[in-house]
Coordinates of C-alpha atoms in Angstrom, one line a residue:
X1 CA 0.3 0.0 -0.1
X2 CA 2.9 2.4 1.1
X3 CA 4.2 1.8 -2.3
X4 CA 1.1 2.4 -4.2
X5 CA 0.9 6.1 -2.4
X6 CA 4.2 6.8 -3.3
X7 CA 3.5 6.2 -7.2
X8 CA 0.7 8.2 -6.6
X9 CA 2.6 11.2 -5.1
X10 CA 5.3 11.0 -8.0
X11 CA 2.3 10.8 -10.8
X12 CA 0.9 14.0 -8.8
X13 CA 4.0 15.6 -8.5
X14 CA 4.8 15.5 -12.2
X15 CA 1.2 16.8 -13.1
X16 CA 2.0 19.9 -11.3
X17 CA 6.0 19.9 -13.0
X18 CA 3.8 19.5 -16.2
X19 CA 1.2 22.3 -15.7
X20 CA 3.8 24.6 -14.6
X21 CA 5.8 24.2 -17.9
X22 CA 3.0 24.5 -20.0
X23 CA 2.0 27.7 -17.7
X24 CA 5.8 29.0 -18.5
X25 CA 5.7 28.0 -22.1
X26 CA 2.7 30.3 -22.8
X27 CA 4.9 33.3 -21.6
X28 CA 7.7 32.1 -23.1
X29 CA 8.8 33.5 -26.5
X30 CA 7.6 31.4 -29.6
X31 CA 11.0 29.5 -30.3
X32 CA 11.5 28.5 -26.6
X33 CA 10.9 25.1 -27.4
X34 CA 14.2 25.3 -30.0
X35 CA 15.8 24.8 -26.8
X36 CA 16.0 20.9 -27.3
X37 CA 18.4 21.7 -30.1
X38 CA 21.1 23.1 -27.7
X39 CA 20.8 19.8 -25.8
X40 CA 21.3 17.5 -28.8
X41 CA 19.4 14.7 -29.4
X42 CA 18.0 12.4 -26.9
X43 CA 20.2 8.9 -26.7
X44 CA 18.9 6.2 -28.8
X45 CA 19.8 3.2 -26.4
X46 CA 17.2 4.5 -23.7
X47 CA 14.2 3.6 -26.6
X48 CA 16.0 0.6 -28.3
X49 CA 15.2 -2.4 -25.6
X50 CA 11.4 -1.2 -25.9
X51 CA 11.9 -1.4 -29.6
X52 CA 13.4 -5.0 -29.7
X53 CA 10.5 -6.2 -27.4
X54 CA 7.9 -4.9 -29.6
X55 CA 9.5 -6.2 -32.8
X56 CA 8.3 -9.9 -31.2
X57 CA 5.3 -9.2 -32.9
X58 CA 6.9 -8.6 -36.1
X59 CA 9.0 -11.9 -35.9
X60 CA 5.8 -13.9 -35.6
X61 CA 4.2 -12.2 -38.4
X62 CA 7.0 -13.9 -40.5
X63 CA 7.1 -17.0 -39.2
X64 CA 3.5 -17.3 -39.5
X65 CA 3.3 -15.9 -43.2
X66 CA 6.1 -18.7 -44.0
X67 CA 5.6 -21.5 -41.6
X68 CA 3.4 -23.1 -44.1
X69 CA 5.8 -22.9 -47.1
X70 CA 7.6 -26.1 -46.4
X71 CA 4.8 -27.8 -44.4
X72 CA 1.8 -27.4 -47.1
X73 CA 2.7 -30.5 -48.6
X74 CA 2.8 -32.5 -45.6
X75 CA 0.0 -30.8 -43.9
X76 CA -1.9 -32.2 -47.2
X77 CA -1.0 -35.2 -47.1
X78 CA -1.7 -35.7 -43.2
X79 CA -4.9 -33.9 -43.3
X80 CA -6.2 -35.8 -46.1
X81 CA -6.6 -33.0 -48.5
X82 CA -3.3 -33.6 -50.9
X83 CA -4.0 -32.2 -54.6
X84 CA -6.7 -29.8 -53.9
X85 CA -5.3 -26.2 -54.6
X86 CA -8.6 -24.6 -53.2
X87 CA -8.0 -26.5 -49.7
X88 CA -4.5 -25.5 -50.5
X89 CA -5.0 -21.7 -50.8
X90 CA -7.7 -21.6 -47.8
X91 CA -5.0 -22.8 -45.4
X92 CA -2.9 -19.8 -46.5
X93 CA -5.7 -17.3 -47.0
X94 CA -7.6 -17.8 -44.1
X95 CA -4.7 -17.1 -41.8
X96 CA -5.2 -13.8 -44.2
X97 CA -9.3 -13.2 -43.7
X98 CA -8.4 -13.7 -39.7
X99 CA -5.9 -11.1 -39.9
X100 CA -8.3 -8.6 -41.7
X101 CA -10.5 -8.7 -38.8
X102 CA -7.7 -8.1 -36.5
X103 CA -6.4 -5.2 -37.9
X104 CA -9.9 -3.6 -38.5
X105 CA -10.0 -3.2 -35.0
X106 CA -6.5 -2.8 -33.8
X107 CA -6.8 0.8 -34.0
X108 CA -9.9 0.4 -31.8
X109 CA -8.3 -2.0 -29.3
X110 CA -4.6 0.2 -29.0
X111 CA -6.6 3.6 -28.3
X112 CA -9.0 1.4 -25.6
X113 CA -6.0 -0.3 -23.7
X114 CA -2.9 1.3 -24.9
X115 CA -0.6 -0.1 -26.7
X116 CA 1.2 -2.3 -24.6
X117 CA -1.7 -4.2 -23.8
X118 CA -2.7 -4.4 -27.2
X119 CA 0.6 -6.4 -27.8
X120 CA -0.2 -8.8 -24.8
X121 CA -3.8 -9.3 -26.9
X122 CA -2.3 -9.7 -30.2
X123 CA -0.1 -13.1 -28.6
X124 CA -3.2 -14.3 -26.9
X125 CA -4.7 -15.4 -30.4
X126 CA -1.4 -16.8 -31.8
X127 CA -0.7 -19.0 -28.9
X128 CA -4.2 -20.8 -28.4
X129 CA -4.4 -20.8 -32.7
X130 CA -0.8 -22.6 -32.8
X131 CA -1.8 -25.0 -30.4
X132 CA -5.2 -25.8 -32.3
X133 CA -3.0 -26.2 -35.4
X134 CA -0.6 -28.1 -34.1
X135 CA -3.1 -30.8 -32.3
X136 CA -5.7 -30.7 -35.2
X137 CA -6.8 -34.1 -37.4
X138 CA -8.6 -32.4 -39.8
X139 CA -8.6 -29.9 -42.4
X140 CA -11.1 -27.6 -40.4
X141 CA -9.1 -27.8 -37.4
X142 CA -6.3 -26.3 -39.8
X143 CA -8.5 -23.7 -40.6
X144 CA -9.7 -22.7 -37.2
X145 CA -6.0 -22.2 -36.0
X146 CA -5.0 -20.3 -38.4
X147 CA -8.3 -18.2 -38.0
X148 CA -7.0 -17.4 -34.7
X149 CA -3.7 -17.0 -35.3
X150 CA -4.3 -14.7 -38.3
X151 CA -6.4 -12.4 -35.8
X152 CA -3.4 -12.1 -34.1
X153 CA -1.2 -11.0 -37.1
X154 CA -3.5 -8.5 -37.8
X155 CA -3.7 -6.6 -34.3
X156 CA -0.1 -7.0 -34.5
X157 CA 1.6 -5.1 -37.5
X158 CA -0.4 -1.6 -36.8
X159 CA 0.1 -1.8 -33.4
X160 CA 4.1 -2.3 -33.9
X161 CA 4.0 1.1 -36.5
X162 CA 2.0 3.0 -33.9
X163 CA 4.6 2.0 -31.2
X164 CA 7.9 2.4 -32.9
X165 CA 6.7 5.9 -34.4
X166 CA 5.7 6.8 -30.8
X167 CA 8.6 5.9 -28.6
X168 CA 11.5 6.5 -30.9
X169 CA 13.6 9.9 -31.6
X170 CA 12.5 11.4 -34.6
X171 CA 16.7 11.0 -35.8
X172 CA 16.4 7.2 -35.5
X173 CA 12.8 6.6 -36.2
X174 CA 13.3 5.3 -39.6
X175 CA 16.4 3.1 -38.7
X176 CA 13.7 1.8 -35.9
X177 CA 11.2 1.5 -38.3
X178 CA 13.3 -0.9 -40.4
X179 CA 14.0 -3.1 -37.8
X180 CA 10.3 -4.7 -37.9
X181 CA 11.0 -5.6 -41.2
X182 CA 14.2 -7.4 -39.9
X183 CA 12.1 -9.1 -37.7
X184 CA 10.0 -10.3 -40.1
X185 CA 12.7 -11.8 -42.0
X186 CA 14.0 -13.5 -39.4
X187 CA 10.9 -14.9 -39.0
X188 CA 10.2 -15.9 -42.1
X189 CA 13.9 -17.5 -42.0
X190 CA 13.2 -19.5 -38.5
X191 CA 9.8 -20.7 -40.3
X192 CA 11.8 -22.0 -43.4
X193 CA 14.6 -23.5 -41.6
X194 CA 12.3 -25.2 -38.7
X195 CA 10.3 -26.7 -41.5
X196 CA 12.9 -28.2 -43.7
X197 CA 12.4 -31.5 -42.0
X198 CA 8.9 -31.7 -42.3
X199 CA 9.2 -33.5 -45.9
X200 CA 10.8 -36.4 -44.7
X201 CA 10.0 -36.8 -40.9
X202 CA 6.5 -37.4 -40.3
X203 CA 4.0 -34.9 -38.3
X204 CA 7.1 -32.6 -37.8
X205 CA 4.9 -29.8 -38.9
X206 CA 3.3 -30.0 -35.6
X207 CA 6.4 -29.1 -34.3
X208 CA 6.4 -26.2 -36.4
X209 CA 3.3 -24.9 -35.1
X210 CA 4.2 -25.5 -31.5
X211 CA 7.6 -23.5 -31.8
X212 CA 5.8 -20.4 -32.5
X213 CA 3.9 -20.1 -29.1
X214 CA 7.0 -19.6 -27.3
X215 CA 8.1 -16.0 -28.9
X216 CA 4.7 -15.2 -28.4
X217 CA 4.4 -16.1 -24.7
X218 CA 7.5 -14.0 -24.4
X219 CA 6.0 -11.2 -25.8
X220 CA 3.2 -11.0 -23.9
X221 CA 5.5 -11.4 -20.6
X222 CA 8.0 -8.9 -21.5
X223 CA 5.8 -6.1 -23.0
X224 CA 4.7 -6.2 -19.1
X225 CA 8.2 -4.3 -18.2
X226 CA 8.2 -1.8 -21.7
X227 CA 7.3 1.4 -21.5
X228 CA 3.6 2.9 -22.5
X229 CA 3.2 5.1 -25.6
X230 CA 3.2 8.9 -24.3
X231 CA 1.1 9.9 -26.8
X232 CA -1.6 7.1 -25.7
X233 CA -1.0 8.5 -22.2
X234 CA -1.3 12.1 -23.2
X235 CA -4.8 11.3 -25.2
X236 CA -5.8 9.4 -22.2
X237 CA -5.3 12.7 -20.2
X238 CA -2.6 10.8 -18.3
X239 CA -0.1 14.0 -18.8
X240 CA 2.1 13.0 -15.5
X241 CA 2.5 9.5 -16.3
X242 CA 3.6 10.7 -19.9
X243 CA 6.2 12.6 -18.5
X244 CA 7.3 9.6 -16.4
X245 CA 7.4 7.7 -19.9
X246 CA 9.4 10.4 -21.4
X247 CA 11.7 10.5 -19.0
X248 CA 12.3 6.4 -19.5
X249 CA 12.6 6.8 -23.2
X250 CA 14.3 10.3 -23.9
X251 CA 16.5 11.0 -20.5
X252 CA 15.3 13.7 -18.1
X253 CA 16.8 16.5 -20.1
X254 CA 14.5 16.0 -22.7
X255 CA 11.1 15.5 -21.2
X256 CA 9.9 19.0 -21.0
X257 CA 10.7 19.7 -24.9
X258 CA 9.0 16.8 -25.7
X259 CA 5.7 17.7 -23.9
X260 CA 5.6 20.6 -25.0
X261 CA 6.2 19.8 -29.1
X262 CA 3.7 16.9 -28.3
X263 CA 1.0 19.8 -27.0
X264 CA 1.6 21.8 -30.5
X265 CA -0.8 19.5 -32.0
X266 CA -2.8 16.9 -29.2
X267 CA -4.0 19.9 -27.1
X268 CA -6.0 20.9 -29.9
X269 CA -8.6 18.5 -30.9
X270 CA -7.9 15.3 -28.3
X271 CA -11.5 16.1 -26.8
X272 CA -13.8 14.6 -29.5
X273 CA -14.1 10.8 -30.1
X274 CA -12.9 9.7 -33.4
X275 CA -15.7 8.8 -35.7
X276 CA -15.6 5.9 -38.6
X277 CA -17.2 8.4 -40.9
X278 CA -14.0 10.7 -40.7
X279 CA -11.6 8.6 -42.2
X280 CA -13.6 8.2 -45.3
X281 CA -14.4 11.8 -46.3
X282 CA -13.3 15.4 -45.0
X283 CA -10.0 16.5 -44.2
X284 CA -8.5 13.2 -42.9
X285 CA -9.1 11.4 -46.2
X286 CA -6.2 12.1 -47.9
X287 CA -3.9 10.5 -45.6
X288 CA -5.7 7.5 -45.3
X289 CA -6.1 7.0 -49.3
X290 CA -2.5 7.3 -49.1
X291 CA -1.6 4.7 -46.8
X292 CA -4.3 2.2 -48.2
X293 CA -3.5 2.8 -51.7
X294 CA 0.4 2.2 -50.7
X295 CA -0.6 -1.1 -48.7
X296 CA -2.7 -1.8 -51.7
X297 CA 0.0 -1.6 -54.5
X298 CA 2.3 -3.1 -52.1
X299 CA 0.4 -6.4 -52.2
X300 CA -0.8 -6.3 -55.9
X301 CA 3.4 -6.4 -56.4
X302 CA 3.4 -9.9 -56.2
X303 CA 5.5 -10.3 -53.3
X304 CA 3.6 -12.4 -50.9
X305 CA 2.5 -14.5 -53.9
X306 CA 6.5 -15.0 -54.0
X307 CA 7.0 -15.7 -50.2
X308 CA 3.8 -18.2 -49.7
X309 CA 4.6 -20.4 -52.9
X310 CA 8.2 -19.5 -53.9
X311 CA 9.0 -23.5 -52.9
X312 CA 6.4 -24.8 -55.3
X313 CA 8.1 -22.3 -57.7
X314 CA 11.4 -23.4 -57.0
X315 CA 10.2 -27.0 -57.5
X316 CA 8.7 -26.4 -61.0
X317 CA 12.2 -25.2 -62.4
X318 CA 14.2 -28.0 -60.4
X319 CA 15.3 -26.1 -58.0
X320 CA 16.2 -27.9 -54.7
X321 CA 13.7 -26.3 -52.4
X322 CA 16.2 -25.8 -49.1
X323 CA 18.5 -24.0 -51.3
X324 CA 16.4 -21.3 -53.0
X325 CA 14.4 -20.8 -49.5
X326 CA 17.8 -19.8 -48.1
X327 CA 18.8 -17.7 -50.7
X328 CA 15.3 -15.9 -50.6
X329 CA 16.1 -15.3 -47.2
X330 CA 19.5 -13.7 -47.3
X331 CA 18.1 -11.7 -49.9
X332 CA 15.1 -10.2 -47.9
X333 CA 17.6 -9.7 -44.5
X334 CA 20.4 -8.3 -46.8
X335 CA 18.0 -5.7 -48.5
X336 CA 16.6 -4.8 -44.9
X337 CA 19.5 -4.4 -43.3
X338 CA 20.5 -1.7 -45.9
X339 CA 17.4 -0.1 -45.8
X340 CA 17.8 0.1 -42.2
X341 CA 20.9 2.1 -43.2
X342 CA 19.9 4.2 -45.6
X343 CA 16.4 4.9 -44.2
X344 CA 17.4 7.9 -42.3
X345 CA 19.7 9.0 -45.1
X346 CA 17.8 9.1 -48.3
X347 CA 14.5 9.1 -46.9
X348 CA 11.6 7.1 -47.4
X349 CA 10.4 8.8 -50.7
X350 CA 13.5 7.7 -52.7
X351 CA 13.7 3.9 -51.1
X352 CA 10.2 3.4 -52.1
X353 CA 10.4 4.7 -55.5
X354 CA 13.5 2.9 -56.0
X355 CA 12.2 -0.4 -54.5
X356 CA 9.1 -0.5 -56.3
X357 CA 10.9 0.6 -60.0
X358 CA 13.1 -2.5 -59.2
X359 CA 10.2 -4.8 -58.5
X360 CA 9.1 -3.6 -61.9
X361 CA 12.4 -5.0 -63.5
X362 CA 12.6 -8.0 -61.9
X363 CA 9.0 -9.0 -62.4
X364 CA 9.8 -8.3 -66.3
X365 CA 12.9 -10.7 -65.8
X366 CA 10.6 -13.3 -64.4
X367 CA 8.1 -12.9 -67.4
X368 CA 10.9 -13.3 -69.8
X369 CA 12.1 -16.2 -67.8
X370 CA 8.5 -17.5 -68.3
X371 CA 8.1 -16.7 -72.1
X372 CA 9.3 -19.0 -75.3
X373 CA 11.7 -16.3 -76.2
X374 CA 14.5 -18.3 -73.9
X375 CA 15.5 -21.9 -74.0
X376 CA 14.9 -24.0 -70.9
X377 CA 18.1 -23.6 -69.1
X378 CA 18.2 -19.8 -69.5
X379 CA 14.3 -19.7 -68.0
X380 CA 15.6 -21.6 -64.8
X381 CA 18.1 -19.0 -64.3
X382 CA 15.5 -15.9 -65.0
X383 CA 12.9 -17.4 -63.1
X384 CA 15.1 -18.0 -59.8
X385 CA 17.1 -14.8 -60.4
X386 CA 14.0 -12.8 -60.8
X387 CA 12.5 -14.3 -57.5
X388 CA 15.3 -13.2 -55.7
X389 CA 15.8 -10.0 -57.1
X390 CA 12.1 -9.5 -56.2
X391 CA 12.7 -10.1 -52.7
X392 CA 15.9 -7.7 -52.3
X393 CA 14.5 -4.8 -54.2
X394 CA 11.0 -5.1 -51.9
X395 CA 13.1 -5.6 -48.7
X396 CA 14.5 -2.0 -49.6
X397 CA 11.9 0.2 -49.4
X398 CA 8.3 -1.8 -50.2
X399 CA 8.4 -3.9 -47.6
X400 CA 9.3 -1.3 -44.5
X401 CA 8.5 2.1 -45.6
X402 CA 4.6 1.9 -45.9
X403 CA 3.6 1.1 -42.4
X404 CA 6.7 3.6 -40.9
X405 CA 5.3 6.8 -43.0
X406 CA 2.0 6.0 -42.5
X407 CA 2.4 5.8 -38.8
X408 CA 4.0 9.4 -39.7
X409 CA 1.9 11.0 -41.6
X410 CA -1.2 10.0 -39.4
X411 CA -2.6 12.9 -37.5
X412 CA -2.6 12.0 -33.9
X413 CA -6.0 11.4 -33.2
X414 CA -6.7 9.5 -35.6
X415 CA -3.6 7.6 -35.9
X416 CA -4.6 4.3 -34.4
X417 CA -8.1 3.7 -36.2
X418 CA -6.8 5.1 -39.4
X419 CA -3.9 2.7 -39.3
X420 CA -6.4 0.0 -38.5
X421 CA -8.3 0.9 -42.0
X422 CA -5.2 1.2 -43.8
X423 CA -3.8 -2.6 -42.9
X424 CA -7.2 -4.1 -43.0
X425 CA -7.3 -3.1 -46.8
X426 CA -3.7 -4.4 -46.9
X427 CA -5.3 -7.5 -45.6
X428 CA -8.2 -7.8 -47.9
X429 CA -5.6 -7.9 -51.2
X430 CA -3.0 -10.3 -49.4
X431 CA -6.0 -12.4 -48.6
X432 CA -7.3 -12.3 -52.6
X433 CA -3.2 -12.7 -54.0
X434 CA -2.6 -15.9 -51.5
X435 CA -6.2 -17.0 -52.4
X436 CA -5.7 -17.2 -56.2
X437 CA -2.3 -16.9 -57.2
X438 CA -1.8 -20.6 -57.8
X439 CA -5.0 -21.0 -59.9
X440 CA -4.2 -17.8 -61.7
X441 CA -0.8 -19.3 -62.3
X442 CA -2.4 -22.2 -64.1
X443 CA -5.1 -20.9 -66.0
X444 CA -3.2 -17.3 -67.5
X445 CA 0.4 -18.7 -67.1
X446 CA 3.3 -17.1 -65.4
X447 CA 4.0 -14.7 -68.3
X448 CA 0.8 -12.9 -68.4
X449 CA 0.5 -12.8 -64.3
X450 CA 4.4 -11.5 -63.8
X451 CA 3.6 -8.5 -66.5
X452 CA 0.7 -7.6 -64.9
X453 CA 2.4 -7.9 -61.1
X454 CA 5.2 -5.8 -62.8
X455 CA 2.4 -2.9 -64.3
X456 CA 1.4 -2.7 -60.6
X457 CA 4.7 -2.2 -59.3
X458 CA 5.2 0.5 -62.1
X459 CA 1.8 2.3 -61.0
X460 CA 3.3 2.5 -57.4
X461 CA 6.0 4.3 -58.5
X462 CA 4.2 7.2 -60.2
X463 CA 1.7 7.6 -57.3
X464 CA 4.7 7.5 -54.8
X465 CA 6.1 10.3 -57.0
X466 CA 3.0 12.1 -57.1
X467 CA 1.8 11.7 -53.4
X468 CA 4.3 11.1 -50.9
X469 CA 5.8 13.8 -49.0
X470 CA 9.6 12.9 -47.2
X471 CA 9.4 12.7 -43.3
X472 CA 12.6 11.7 -42.5
X473 CA 14.2 13.9 -39.3
X474 CA 11.1 14.9 -38.8
X475 CA 9.3 15.2 -35.4
X476 CA 5.5 13.7 -35.7
X477 CA 4.2 16.8 -34.5
X478 CA 5.9 19.0 -37.5
X479 CA 4.8 16.3 -39.8
X480 CA 1.1 16.7 -38.6
X481 CA 1.5 20.3 -38.2
X482 CA 2.5 20.7 -42.0
X483 CA 0.1 18.3 -43.9
X484 CA -3.1 18.6 -41.9
X485 CA -5.1 21.4 -43.4
X486 CA -6.2 24.2 -41.2
X487 CA -10.4 24.5 -40.6

């Protein structure tokens, strides 16, 4: 009890300090906030540990995206739907359908219970769903498990993007945002390596699902010790606690300047509840449209079709899937590391345009490899090389940038809910790509299909050039004030 009283007294003291500071700031000259420049940037190490815990959700995201890649054949054989391409597609796409519903409500969850609790809630269905998939005896049990896992997958990415943007110092926000993509790469690679024995060891695919419950449990436990988003705390009227968390994340010297800058935008319009209709029209429509379109184009580029069914494509080309998937994972990881290095140097816009353009060229290479213009031996090299180049160029920008960029350009008042809507668009498109890819590959052939993917990549280059602004090195408040029309 005494500890509780001390904690309440501490927060009360902090609230008084916050109030005194606001009063002093109103009497200070307009450029008084520039004092933060005199004391330099906040230490990046303080927030890094919190970011690393949050990226466990991205690790799980990548793992569950790739867990059926190596195991789908043995799953279909053991559960009695071998050779049924629609059933195999459902095993992939049911997870994505669950992710749609999870992402659709992620904004309301994140705003309702906070970012930390939202992470813990996303871990719960992943644990339960993995257990159901690991123990099922039929297709319907597998689909139920994948649906539950997908719900957690839908909650995780938008909350991770919010959390990274809101607890990172502005000068390393792009670098930290890339860490989520790197974690996704490790998750994908882990699922591929863990799934390798599935082809020779009966029932190994069940182990693959059980393994995923371990990082999900770690996420739920470790997030209990991480900082809550100061942005969410201030929106909830808990300014004293927001100051305490800023001190944990940035250091005592930067608390007052961070609170002052946060109040520039958050003090204006946080009183009213966000209505769903505000996201579909009005002054917020433009940023929601940009985010939704970026996510749709990201999926229509064909990248997840490559991830989901790379083993099948490599097998048809006569390339050992183990070797091929290792190369895919290494290309993805290498591109993500390069993006992390360049994100706060070249900026988001340059990486996006270069990435989508590189993917367009890579898809053209695959289309040529699938045509009658080259010999069979050349076709193998072009197809495999095209896939690896698609993965590499995707990881350089189209993979890590959209979620980071969206969490930066969305106004704080609608950030969580607008992110949920945009991610729901992402999952709808992702669902249909995963469901229809194999069937389209059979019906219209790889030449036409890869040409269509290449066209969408070029449309993405044009869209980014016309609509996306650069955000590197700017605080979230500076971006919001620059983009949001005054009414």
